[in-house]
Tab-separated table of N, CA, C and O in Angstrom:
chain	number	residue	atom	x	y	z
X	1	MET	N	-12.736	10.052	10.388
X	1	MET	CA	-11.886	8.882	10.189
X	1	MET	C	-10.701	9.483	9.864
X	1	MET	O	-9.627	9.674	11.056
X	2	ILE	N	-10.542	10.145	8.954
X	2	ILE	CA	-9.428	10.829	8.327
X	2	ILE	C	-9.681	12.396	8.705
X	2	ILE	O	-10.122	13.031	7.982
X	3	GLN	N	-8.329	12.742	9.241
X	3	GLN	CA	-8.366	14.411	9.480
X	3	GLN	C	-7.662	15.096	8.835
X	3	GLN	O	-7.606	16.710	8.771
X	4	GLY	N	-6.778	14.574	7.546
X	4	GLY	CA	-6.120	15.217	6.753
X	4	GLY	C	-4.824	14.491	6.288
X	4	GLY	O	-4.585	13.701	6.655
X	5	ILE	N	-4.137	15.448	5.372
X	5	ILE	CA	-2.564	14.908	5.279
X	5	ILE	C	-1.744	15.201	6.142
X	5	ILE	O	-1.660	16.257	6.470
X	6	ASP	N	-1.248	14.435	6.413
X	6	ASP	CA	-0.191	14.114	7.442
X	6	ASP	C	1.670	14.544	6.757
X	6	ASP	O	2.078	15.646	6.979
X	7	HIS	N	1.920	13.485	5.670
X	7	HIS	CA	2.971	14.010	5.074
X	7	HIS	C	3.172	13.329	3.165
X	7	HIS	O	2.294	12.128	3.665
X	8	VAL	N	3.807	13.512	2.879
X	8	VAL	CA	4.020	12.977	1.537
X	8	VAL	C	5.434	12.098	1.632
X	8	VAL	O	6.402	13.106	2.158
X	9	GLY	N	5.403	11.204	1.419
X	9	GLY	CA	6.868	10.383	1.624
X	9	GLY	C	7.613	10.273	-0.009
X	9	GLY	O	7.017	9.561	-0.713
X	10	ILE	N	8.756	10.778	0.207
X	10	ILE	CA	9.543	10.674	-1.184
X	10	ILE	C	10.886	9.904	-0.901
X	10	ILE	O	11.754	10.027	-0.090
X	11	ALA	N	10.917	8.620	-1.754
X	11	ALA	CA	12.009	7.733	-1.174
X	11	ALA	C	13.206	8.536	-2.426
X	11	ALA	O	13.200	8.716	-3.005
X	12	VAL	N	14.183	8.312	-1.683
X	12	VAL	CA	15.465	9.058	-2.037
X	12	VAL	C	17.075	8.071	-1.862
X	12	VAL	O	17.028	7.574	-0.974
X	13	LYS	N	17.715	7.985	-2.562
X	13	LYS	CA	19.051	7.499	-2.215
X	13	LYS	C	19.937	7.836	-1.089
X	13	LYS	O	20.443	7.317	-0.488
X	14	SER	N	19.969	9.366	-1.490
X	14	SER	CA	20.531	9.801	-0.363
X	14	SER	C	20.036	11.184	-0.012
X	14	SER	O	19.198	12.394	-0.713
X	15	ILE	N	19.751	11.746	1.256
X	15	ILE	CA	19.252	12.739	2.001
X	15	ILE	C	20.016	13.922	1.887
X	15	ILE	O	19.445	15.347	0.868
X	16	ASP	N	21.165	13.876	1.775
X	16	ASP	CA	21.887	15.168	1.594
X	16	ASP	C	21.836	15.495	0.000
X	16	ASP	O	21.716	16.646	-0.240
X	17	GLU	N	21.809	14.639	-0.732
X	17	GLU	CA	21.681	14.794	-2.361
X	17	GLU	C	20.368	15.690	-2.651
X	17	GLU	O	20.042	16.668	-3.254
X	18	ALA	N	19.406	14.980	-1.843
X	18	ALA	CA	18.007	15.307	-2.160
X	18	ALA	C	17.805	17.059	-1.594
X	18	ALA	O	16.703	17.521	-2.042
X	19	LYS	N	18.475	16.951	-0.628
X	19	LYS	CA	18.160	18.423	0.237
X	19	LYS	C	18.708	19.888	-0.648
X	19	LYS	O	17.923	20.670	-0.448
X	20	LYS	N	19.585	19.527	-1.516
X	20	LYS	CA	19.956	20.249	-2.223
X	20	LYS	C	18.786	20.705	-3.131
X	20	LYS	O	19.144	22.174	-3.367
X	21	PHE	N	17.960	19.965	-4.071
X	21	PHE	CA	16.714	20.566	-4.398
X	21	PHE	C	15.728	20.972	-3.185
X	21	PHE	O	15.468	22.400	-3.427
X	22	TRP	N	15.327	20.162	-2.234
X	22	TRP	CA	14.136	20.828	-1.380
X	22	TRP	C	14.311	21.531	-0.726
X	22	TRP	O	13.437	22.277	-0.214
X	23	VAL	N	15.538	21.548	0.178
X	23	VAL	CA	15.867	23.171	0.824
X	23	VAL	C	16.569	23.958	0.303
X	23	VAL	O	16.184	25.255	0.352
X	24	ASP	N	17.648	23.644	-0.430
X	24	ASP	CA	18.267	25.021	-0.994
X	24	ASP	C	17.613	25.334	-2.165
X	24	ASP	O	17.910	26.803	-2.262
X	25	THR	N	17.226	24.623	-2.951
X	25	THR	CA	16.898	25.400	-4.327
X	25	THR	C	15.510	26.059	-3.844
X	25	THR	O	15.051	26.860	-4.272
X	26	LEU	N	14.359	25.043	-3.266
X	26	LEU	CA	12.871	25.359	-3.415
X	26	LEU	C	12.940	26.101	-1.779
X	26	LEU	O	11.698	27.082	-1.515
X	27	GLY	N	13.561	26.113	-1.484
X	27	GLY	CA	13.676	26.750	0.146
X	27	GLY	C	12.886	25.933	1.317
X	27	GLY	O	12.456	27.035	2.050
X	28	LEU	N	12.278	24.983	1.423
X	28	LEU	CA	11.721	24.602	2.663
X	28	LEU	C	12.333	24.305	3.458
X	28	LEU	O	13.584	23.994	3.413
X	29	LYS	N	11.885	24.202	4.864
X	29	LYS	CA	12.493	24.026	6.052
X	29	LYS	C	12.759	22.885	6.332
X	29	LYS	O	11.899	22.183	6.606
X	30	LEU	N	14.052	22.484	6.743
X	30	LEU	CA	14.450	21.188	7.454
X	30	LEU	C	13.988	21.115	8.635
X	30	LEU	O	14.618	21.952	9.546
X	31	LEU	N	13.190	20.363	9.359
X	31	LEU	CA	12.807	20.491	10.751
X	31	LEU	C	13.524	19.544	11.697
X	31	LEU	O	14.415	19.669	12.401
X	32	HIS	N	13.922	18.524	10.827
X	32	HIS	CA	14.607	17.572	11.318
X	32	HIS	C	14.918	16.019	10.565
X	32	HIS	O	14.458	15.918	9.769
X	33	ILE	N	16.204	15.647	10.969
X	33	ILE	CA	16.634	14.023	10.484
X	33	ILE	C	16.753	12.974	11.455
X	33	ILE	O	17.457	13.101	12.409
X	34	GLU	N	16.155	11.938	10.932
X	34	GLU	CA	16.233	10.806	12.202
X	34	GLU	C	16.123	9.384	11.594
X	34	GLU	O	15.676	9.370	10.563
X	35	GLU	N	16.945	8.686	12.161
X	35	GLU	CA	16.873	7.237	11.920
X	35	GLU	C	15.611	6.586	12.469
X	35	GLU	O	15.147	6.480	13.657
X	36	VAL	N	15.362	5.689	11.693
X	36	VAL	CA	14.153	4.874	12.045
X	36	VAL	C	14.512	3.376	11.884
X	36	VAL	O	14.072	2.999	10.637
X	37	PRO	N	14.651	2.844	12.901
X	37	PRO	CA	15.422	1.217	12.471
X	37	PRO	C	14.490	0.355	11.970
X	37	PRO	O	14.628	-0.527	11.342
X	38	GLU	N	13.176	0.617	12.962
X	38	GLU	CA	12.314	-0.160	12.657
X	38	GLU	C	11.887	-0.529	11.203
X	38	GLU	O	11.290	-1.200	10.330
X	39	GLN	N	12.251	0.740	10.112
X	39	GLN	CA	11.973	0.815	8.834
X	39	GLN	C	13.016	0.751	8.049
X	39	GLN	O	12.909	0.985	6.841
X	40	LYS	N	14.013	0.390	8.779
X	40	LYS	CA	15.195	0.385	7.827
X	40	LYS	C	15.614	1.766	7.423
X	40	LYS	O	16.110	1.695	5.859
X	41	ALA	N	15.272	2.933	7.750
X	41	ALA	CA	14.979	4.398	7.043
X	41	ALA	C	15.944	5.340	7.627
X	41	ALA	O	15.766	5.230	8.875
X	42	ARG	N	16.160	6.323	7.256
X	42	ARG	CA	16.787	7.601	7.397
X	42	ARG	C	15.666	8.693	6.918
X	42	ARG	O	15.688	8.500	5.912
X	43	VAL	N	15.404	9.307	7.852
X	43	VAL	CA	14.045	10.163	7.308
X	43	VAL	C	14.114	11.620	7.789
X	43	VAL	O	14.753	12.394	8.897
X	44	ALA	N	14.407	12.511	6.468
X	44	ALA	CA	14.324	14.126	6.682
X	44	ALA	C	12.815	14.345	6.467
X	44	ALA	O	12.357	14.290	5.707
X	45	VAL	N	12.579	15.239	8.090
X	45	VAL	CA	11.392	15.991	7.623
X	45	VAL	C	11.387	17.602	7.427
X	45	VAL	O	12.146	18.292	7.850
X	46	LEU	N	10.776	17.704	6.107
X	46	LEU	CA	10.714	19.405	5.551
X	46	LEU	C	9.136	19.742	5.783
X	46	LEU	O	8.127	19.234	5.470
X	47	LYS	N	9.129	20.887	6.038
X	47	LYS	CA	7.928	21.719	6.463
X	47	LYS	C	7.565	22.305	5.346
X	47	LYS	O	8.306	23.155	4.543
X	48	VAL	N	6.267	22.236	4.662
X	48	VAL	CA	5.703	22.986	3.408
X	48	VAL	C	4.218	23.252	4.033
X	48	VAL	O	3.599	22.153	4.124
X	49	GLY	N	3.841	24.567	4.091
X	49	GLY	CA	2.812	25.003	4.806
X	49	GLY	C	2.376	24.336	5.955
X	49	GLY	O	3.051	24.269	6.969
X	50	GLU	N	0.992	23.552	5.938
X	50	GLU	CA	0.369	22.989	7.124
X	50	GLU	C	1.001	21.334	6.930
X	50	GLU	O	0.455	20.907	8.325
X	51	THR	N	1.760	21.221	6.192
X	51	THR	CA	2.034	19.641	6.117
X	51	THR	C	3.581	19.521	6.184
X	51	THR	O	4.313	20.192	6.243
X	52	THR	N	4.124	18.351	6.032
X	52	THR	CA	5.660	17.967	5.675
X	52	THR	C	5.723	16.951	4.440
X	52	THR	O	4.738	16.350	4.169
X	53	ILE	N	6.779	16.869	4.103
X	53	ILE	CA	7.384	15.952	3.168
X	53	ILE	C	8.266	15.430	3.793
X	53	ILE	O	9.298	15.928	4.683
X	54	GLU	N	8.569	13.757	3.738
X	54	GLU	CA	9.778	13.045	4.437
X	54	GLU	C	10.386	12.356	3.290
X	54	GLU	O	10.002	11.876	2.169
X	55	LEU	N	11.371	12.904	3.415
X	55	LEU	CA	12.699	12.197	2.468
X	55	LEU	C	13.513	11.065	3.198
X	55	LEU	O	13.420	10.977	3.949
X	56	VAL	N	12.886	9.838	2.211
X	56	VAL	CA	13.236	8.629	3.335
X	56	VAL	C	14.154	7.740	2.242
X	56	VAL	O	14.155	7.432	1.108
X	57	GLU	N	15.503	7.614	3.334
X	57	GLU	CA	16.594	7.398	2.620
X	57	GLU	C	16.744	5.661	3.169
X	57	GLU	O	16.786	5.549	4.404
X	58	PRO	N	16.926	4.593	2.532
X	58	PRO	CA	17.313	3.427	3.149
X	58	PRO	C	18.458	3.268	3.579
X	58	PRO	O	19.352	3.779	3.439
X	59	THR	N	18.558	2.644	4.827
X	59	THR	CA	19.631	2.418	5.398
X	59	THR	C	20.478	1.132	5.373
X	59	THR	O	21.264	0.355	5.980
X	60	SER	N	19.965	0.103	4.877
X	60	SER	CA	19.976	-1.330	4.798
X	60	SER	C	19.839	-1.929	3.150
X	60	SER	O	18.789	-1.425	2.914
X	61	PRO	N	20.577	-2.690	2.628
X	61	PRO	CA	20.273	-3.199	1.266
X	61	PRO	C	19.028	-3.993	1.431
X	61	PRO	O	18.277	-4.331	0.375
X	62	ASP	N	18.141	-4.512	2.363
X	62	ASP	CA	16.834	-5.073	2.483
X	62	ASP	C	15.868	-4.178	3.014
X	62	ASP	O	14.814	-4.776	3.385
X	63	SER	N	16.137	-2.976	3.089
X	63	SER	CA	15.107	-2.318	3.420
X	63	SER	C	13.826	-2.008	2.317
X	63	SER	O	14.321	-2.307	1.208
X	64	PRO	N	12.752	-1.759	2.879
X	64	PRO	CA	11.766	-1.500	1.626
X	64	PRO	C	11.892	-0.566	0.936
X	64	PRO	O	11.386	-0.713	-0.199
X	65	ILE	N	12.636	0.640	1.487
X	65	ILE	CA	12.807	1.392	0.555
X	65	ILE	C	14.200	1.567	-0.502
X	65	ILE	O	13.785	1.703	-1.480
X	66	GLN	N	14.917	0.551	-0.112
X	66	GLN	CA	15.952	0.178	-1.387
X	66	GLN	C	15.426	-0.584	-2.142
X	66	GLN	O	15.578	-0.754	-3.346
X	67	ARG	N	14.642	-1.465	-1.955
X	67	ARG	CA	13.724	-2.187	-2.686
X	67	ARG	C	12.765	-1.568	-3.915
X	67	ARG	O	12.982	-1.946	-4.976
X	68	PHE	N	12.185	-0.454	-3.359
X	68	PHE	CA	11.038	0.534	-4.036
X	68	PHE	C	12.170	1.087	-4.894
X	68	PHE	O	11.808	1.270	-5.929
X	69	ILE	N	13.073	1.526	-4.718
X	69	ILE	CA	14.021	2.719	-5.348
X	69	ILE	C	14.916	1.642	-6.533
X	69	ILE	O	14.926	1.801	-7.725
X	70	GLU	N	14.980	0.327	-6.363
X	70	GLU	CA	15.307	-0.677	-6.981
X	70	GLU	C	14.670	-1.017	-8.014
X	70	GLU	O	14.900	-0.901	-9.596
X	71	LYS	N	13.028	-1.313	-7.612
X	71	LYS	CA	12.147	-1.306	-8.780
X	71	LYS	C	11.519	-0.390	-9.637
X	71	LYS	O	11.741	-0.427	-10.944
X	72	ARG	N	11.685	0.655	-8.918
X	72	ARG	CA	10.981	2.066	-9.505
X	72	ARG	C	11.563	3.508	-9.558
X	72	ARG	O	11.337	4.178	-10.478
X	73	GLY	N	12.867	3.406	-9.243
X	73	GLY	CA	13.861	4.572	-8.744
X	73	GLY	C	13.484	5.448	-7.895
X	73	GLY	O	12.209	5.078	-7.088
X	74	GLU	N	13.788	6.607	-7.726
X	74	GLU	CA	13.556	7.563	-6.770
X	74	GLU	C	12.133	8.520	-6.885
X	74	GLU	O	12.046	8.079	-8.295
X	75	GLY	N	11.528	8.740	-6.078
X	75	GLY	CA	10.040	9.436	-6.344
X	75	GLY	C	9.543	9.007	-5.433
X	75	GLY	O	9.626	8.733	-4.124
X	76	LEU	N	7.979	9.656	-5.325
X	76	LEU	CA	7.008	9.378	-4.743
X	76	LEU	C	6.464	8.204	-4.216
X	76	LEU	O	6.432	6.975	-4.776
X	77	HIS	N	6.726	7.917	-3.115
X	77	HIS	CA	6.648	6.625	-2.244
X	77	HIS	C	5.156	6.465	-1.542
X	77	HIS	O	4.553	5.083	-2.126
X	78	HIS	N	4.978	7.263	-0.818
X	78	HIS	CA	3.517	7.289	-0.247
X	78	HIS	C	3.046	8.569	0.259
X	78	HIS	O	3.530	9.386	0.229
X	79	LEU	N	1.481	8.262	0.495
X	79	LEU	CA	0.799	9.543	1.333
X	79	LEU	C	0.301	9.009	2.291
X	79	LEU	O	-0.276	7.826	2.631
X	80	THR	N	0.473	9.960	3.365
X	80	THR	CA	-0.024	9.571	4.572
X	80	THR	C	-0.984	10.343	5.129
X	80	THR	O	-1.127	11.702	5.435
X	81	LEU	N	-2.060	9.682	5.487
X	81	LEU	CA	-3.184	10.447	6.310
X	81	LEU	C	-3.472	10.200	7.839
X	81	LEU	O	-3.045	9.148	8.278
X	82	GLN	N	-3.509	11.045	8.228
X	82	GLN	CA	-3.687	11.343	10.050
X	82	GLN	C	-4.991	10.669	9.994
X	82	GLN	O	-6.016	11.301	9.806
X	83	THR	N	-4.912	10.080	11.123
X	83	THR	CA	-6.183	9.776	11.564
X	83	THR	C	-5.886	9.333	13.203
X	83	THR	O	-5.117	9.540	13.696
X	84	ASP	N	-7.244	9.256	13.895
X	84	ASP	CA	-7.034	9.087	15.617
X	84	ASP	C	-7.746	7.348	15.559
X	84	ASP	O	-7.737	6.847	14.526
X	85	HIS	N	-7.157	7.011	16.813
X	85	HIS	CA	-7.697	5.325	16.993
X	85	HIS	C	-7.197	4.382	15.899
X	85	HIS	O	-8.184	3.833	15.344
X	86	LEU	N	-6.148	4.520	15.650
X	86	LEU	CA	-5.759	3.781	14.541
X	86	LEU	C	-5.588	2.178	14.915
X	86	LEU	O	-6.276	1.676	13.736
X	87	ALA	N	-5.851	1.429	15.775
X	87	ALA	CA	-6.060	0.230	15.804
X	87	ALA	C	-7.394	-0.381	15.317
X	87	ALA	O	-7.717	-1.149	14.789
X	88	GLU	N	-8.272	0.761	15.975
X	88	GLU	CA	-9.780	0.383	15.521
X	88	GLU	C	-10.212	0.708	14.208
X	88	GLU	O	-10.909	0.094	13.749
X	89	ARG	N	-9.151	1.755	13.507
X	89	ARG	CA	-9.525	1.984	11.919
X	89	ARG	C	-9.114	0.837	11.333
X	89	ARG	O	-9.747	0.068	10.342
X	90	LEU	N	-7.695	0.472	11.475
X	90	LEU	CA	-7.467	-1.150	10.857
X	90	LEU	C	-8.542	-2.091	11.189
X	90	LEU	O	-8.500	-2.753	10.126
X	91	LYS	N	-8.733	-2.143	12.179
X	91	LYS	CA	-9.978	-3.572	12.317
X	91	LYS	C	-11.256	-3.161	11.316
X	91	LYS	O	-11.684	-4.000	10.729
X	92	SER	N	-11.406	-1.684	11.114
X	92	SER	CA	-12.907	-1.449	10.270
X	92	SER	C	-12.372	-1.782	9.004
X	92	SER	O	-13.205	-2.258	8.179
X	93	LEU	N	-11.253	-1.222	8.807
X	93	LEU	CA	-10.659	-1.727	7.557
X	93	LEU	C	-10.522	-3.233	6.646
X	93	LEU	O	-11.194	-3.127	5.638
X	94	LYS	N	-10.035	-3.478	7.606
X	94	LYS	CA	-10.218	-5.145	7.495
X	94	LYS	C	-11.412	-5.669	7.420
X	94	LYS	O	-11.579	-6.421	6.103
X	95	ASP	N	-12.236	-5.396	8.306
X	95	ASP	CA	-13.642	-5.697	8.118
X	95	ASP	C	-14.287	-5.799	6.834
X	95	ASP	O	-15.410	-6.163	6.069
X	96	ALA	N	-13.995	-3.933	6.193
X	96	ALA	CA	-14.221	-3.670	4.985
X	96	ALA	C	-13.796	-4.366	3.711
X	96	ALA	O	-14.008	-3.845	2.579
X	97	ASN	N	-13.013	-5.397	3.927
X	97	ASN	CA	-12.083	-5.984	3.080
X	97	ASN	C	-10.714	-5.255	2.018
X	97	ASN	O	-10.592	-5.736	1.084
X	98	VAL	N	-10.524	-4.362	3.080
X	98	VAL	CA	-9.183	-3.452	2.306
X	98	VAL	C	-8.409	-4.300	2.736
X	98	VAL	O	-7.773	-4.880	4.025
X	99	ALA	N	-7.019	-4.243	1.741
X	99	ALA	CA	-5.970	-5.382	2.099
X	99	ALA	C	-5.209	-4.486	2.863
X	99	ALA	O	-4.830	-3.251	2.390
X	100	LEU	N	-4.285	-5.015	3.812
X	100	LEU	CA	-3.473	-4.171	4.644
X	100	LEU	C	-2.379	-4.631	4.681
X	100	LEU	O	-2.169	-6.025	4.628
X	101	ILE	N	-1.101	-3.902	4.738
X	101	ILE	CA	0.111	-4.620	4.921
X	101	ILE	C	0.408	-4.653	6.204
X	101	ILE	O	0.932	-5.848	6.674
X	102	ASP	N	0.106	-3.596	6.965
X	102	ASP	CA	-0.109	-4.078	8.663
X	102	ASP	C	-1.526	-4.335	9.119
X	102	ASP	O	-2.186	-3.072	9.138
X	103	GLU	N	-1.596	-5.024	9.997
X	103	GLU	CA	-2.832	-5.518	10.592
X	103	GLU	C	-2.929	-4.799	11.825
X	103	GLU	O	-3.862	-4.491	12.680
X	104	LYS	N	-1.862	-4.382	12.679
X	104	LYS	CA	-1.533	-3.577	13.679
X	104	LYS	C	-0.658	-2.485	13.571
X	104	LYS	O	0.017	-2.585	12.740
X	105	PRO	N	-0.941	-1.487	14.532
X	105	PRO	CA	-0.197	-0.222	14.901
X	105	PRO	C	1.468	-0.764	14.519
X	105	PRO	O	1.805	-1.563	15.529
X	106	ARG	N	2.364	0.062	14.150
X	106	ARG	CA	4.260	0.252	14.327
X	106	ARG	C	4.324	1.368	14.591
X	106	ARG	O	3.860	2.362	14.157
X	107	LEU	N	5.458	1.333	14.861
X	107	LEU	CA	6.214	2.710	15.592
X	107	LEU	C	6.687	3.198	13.981
X	107	LEU	O	7.428	2.169	13.147
X	108	GLY	N	6.738	4.379	13.771
X	108	GLY	CA	7.053	5.332	12.533
X	108	GLY	C	8.087	6.370	13.086
X	108	GLY	O	8.210	6.350	14.181
X	109	ALA	N	8.107	7.716	11.948
X	109	ALA	CA	9.113	8.351	12.469
X	109	ALA	C	8.388	9.343	13.483
X	109	ALA	O	7.170	9.504	13.626
X	110	SER	N	9.162	10.163	14.139
X	110	SER	CA	8.846	10.947	15.487
X	110	SER	C	7.655	10.436	16.215
X	110	SER	O	7.038	11.167	16.638
X	111	GLY	N	7.838	8.962	16.354
X	111	GLY	CA	7.349	8.490	17.475
X	111	GLY	C	5.837	8.312	17.242
X	111	GLY	O	4.883	7.974	17.936
X	112	ALA	N	5.264	8.148	16.087
X	112	ALA	CA	3.887	7.853	15.672
X	112	ALA	C	3.482	6.638	15.247
X	112	ALA	O	4.592	5.957	15.152
X	113	GLN	N	2.550	6.318	15.589
X	113	GLN	CA	2.075	5.100	15.294
X	113	GLN	C	1.465	4.811	13.672
X	113	GLN	O	0.650	5.883	13.124
X	114	ILE	N	1.886	3.962	13.147
X	114	ILE	CA	1.608	4.095	11.654
X	114	ILE	C	0.922	2.284	11.209
X	114	ILE	O	1.450	1.611	11.469
X	115	ALA	N	0.409	2.441	9.959
X	115	ALA	CA	0.054	1.171	9.375
X	115	ALA	C	0.021	1.580	7.587
X	115	ALA	O	-0.578	2.812	7.504
X	116	PHE	N	0.568	0.559	6.885
X	116	PHE	CA	0.189	0.904	5.751
X	116	PHE	C	-0.983	-0.162	5.202
X	116	PHE	O	-1.176	-1.152	5.649
X	117	LEU	N	-1.627	0.681	4.163
X	117	LEU	CA	-2.936	-0.091	3.150
X	117	LEU	C	-2.019	-0.552	2.177
X	117	LEU	O	-1.324	0.137	1.187
X	118	HIS	N	-2.398	-1.542	1.544
X	118	HIS	CA	-1.903	-2.305	0.167
X	118	HIS	C	-2.339	-1.250	-1.087
X	118	HIS	O	-3.620	-1.015	-0.824
X	119	PRO	N	-1.702	-1.110	-1.911
X	119	PRO	CA	-1.593	-0.379	-3.117
X	119	PRO	C	-2.868	-0.837	-3.924
X	119	PRO	O	-3.841	-0.231	-4.471
X	120	LYS	N	-3.090	-2.281	-3.696
X	120	LYS	CA	-4.245	-2.780	-4.493
X	120	LYS	C	-5.531	-2.184	-4.161
X	120	LYS	O	-6.383	-2.384	-5.107
X	121	SER	N	-5.535	-2.135	-2.948
X	121	SER	CA	-6.713	-1.305	-2.616
X	121	SER	C	-6.808	0.265	-2.475
X	121	SER	O	-8.450	0.405	-2.453
X	122	ALA	N	-5.870	0.822	-3.124
X	122	ALA	CA	-6.300	2.131	-3.342
X	122	ALA	C	-5.529	2.647	-4.585
X	122	ALA	O	-5.061	3.907	-4.499
X	123	HIS	N	-5.814	1.907	-5.273
X	123	HIS	CA	-5.789	2.290	-6.909
X	123	HIS	C	-4.474	2.669	-7.485
X	123	HIS	O	-3.923	3.265	-8.008
X	124	GLY	N	-3.292	1.490	-6.637
X	124	GLY	CA	-2.165	1.756	-7.097
X	124	GLY	C	-1.401	2.477	-5.941
X	124	GLY	O	0.188	3.078	-6.246
X	125	VAL	N	-2.047	3.128	-5.182
X	125	VAL	CA	-1.204	4.059	-4.369
X	125	VAL	C	-1.013	3.377	-2.424
X	125	VAL	O	-1.955	3.025	-2.095
X	126	LEU	N	0.521	3.876	-2.255
X	126	LEU	CA	0.630	2.888	-0.836
X	126	LEU	C	0.198	3.995	0.076
X	126	LEU	O	0.736	5.216	0.151
X	127	VAL	N	-0.834	3.803	0.719
X	127	VAL	CA	-1.599	5.031	1.843
X	127	VAL	C	-0.639	4.556	3.158
X	127	VAL	O	-0.959	3.066	3.577
X	128	GLU	N	-0.548	5.357	3.866
X	128	GLU	CA	0.007	5.014	5.125
X	128	GLU	C	-1.012	5.843	6.098
X	128	GLU	O	-1.412	7.033	5.630
X	129	LEU	N	-1.516	5.147	6.971
X	129	LEU	CA	-2.316	5.919	7.854
X	129	LEU	C	-1.444	5.892	9.237
X	129	LEU	O	-0.828	5.384	9.869
X	130	CYS	N	-1.510	7.515	9.914
X	130	CYS	CA	-0.523	7.576	10.892
X	130	CYS	C	-1.334	8.303	12.123
X	130	CYS	O	-2.535	8.908	11.727
X	131	GLU	N	-1.150	7.677	13.460
X	131	GLU	CA	-1.941	8.458	14.606
X	131	GLU	C	-0.421	8.995	15.224
X	131	GLU	O	0.693	8.324	15.677
X	132	PRO	N	-0.634	10.390	15.079
X	132	PRO	CA	0.592	11.101	15.590
X	132	PRO	C	0.778	10.834	16.997
X	132	PRO	O	-0.020	10.766	17.817
X	133	HIS	N	2.354	11.114	17.443
X	133	HIS	CA	2.396	10.792	18.930
X	133	HIS	C	2.233	12.454	19.546
X	133	HIS	O	2.438	13.717	18.935
X	134	ASP	N	1.784	12.654	20.763
X	134	ASP	CA	1.417	13.664	21.414
X	134	ASP	C	2.758	14.533	21.589
X	134	ASP	O	3.946	14.346	21.953
């Protein structure tokens, strides 16, 4: 089911400010920055080893990322696990009584299909499942 860690999402107020640490200080490679209207967010994808880190900046006051930052501050937002056949995985998880935020896949960054599992099912961790775009 799970093929590996796809990325770690970090909620930030400003990608430009966060890049000063992650790119300028640590030397991670910036792959690209994109707008994800469906998420009301702007995402910077950074390469680190075989995986990536996403710096996720809200683009709207009603963005889930904005609400997260207001409640908890900047920091670790989610862990994304790569999978195949996402729609089937979601059905299996629902049948196993896992609380889902998304019962159907939706469009995420880089054209991937994504879905979130509720943190109450994962011991307080917001888990995103991702089926990457070819």
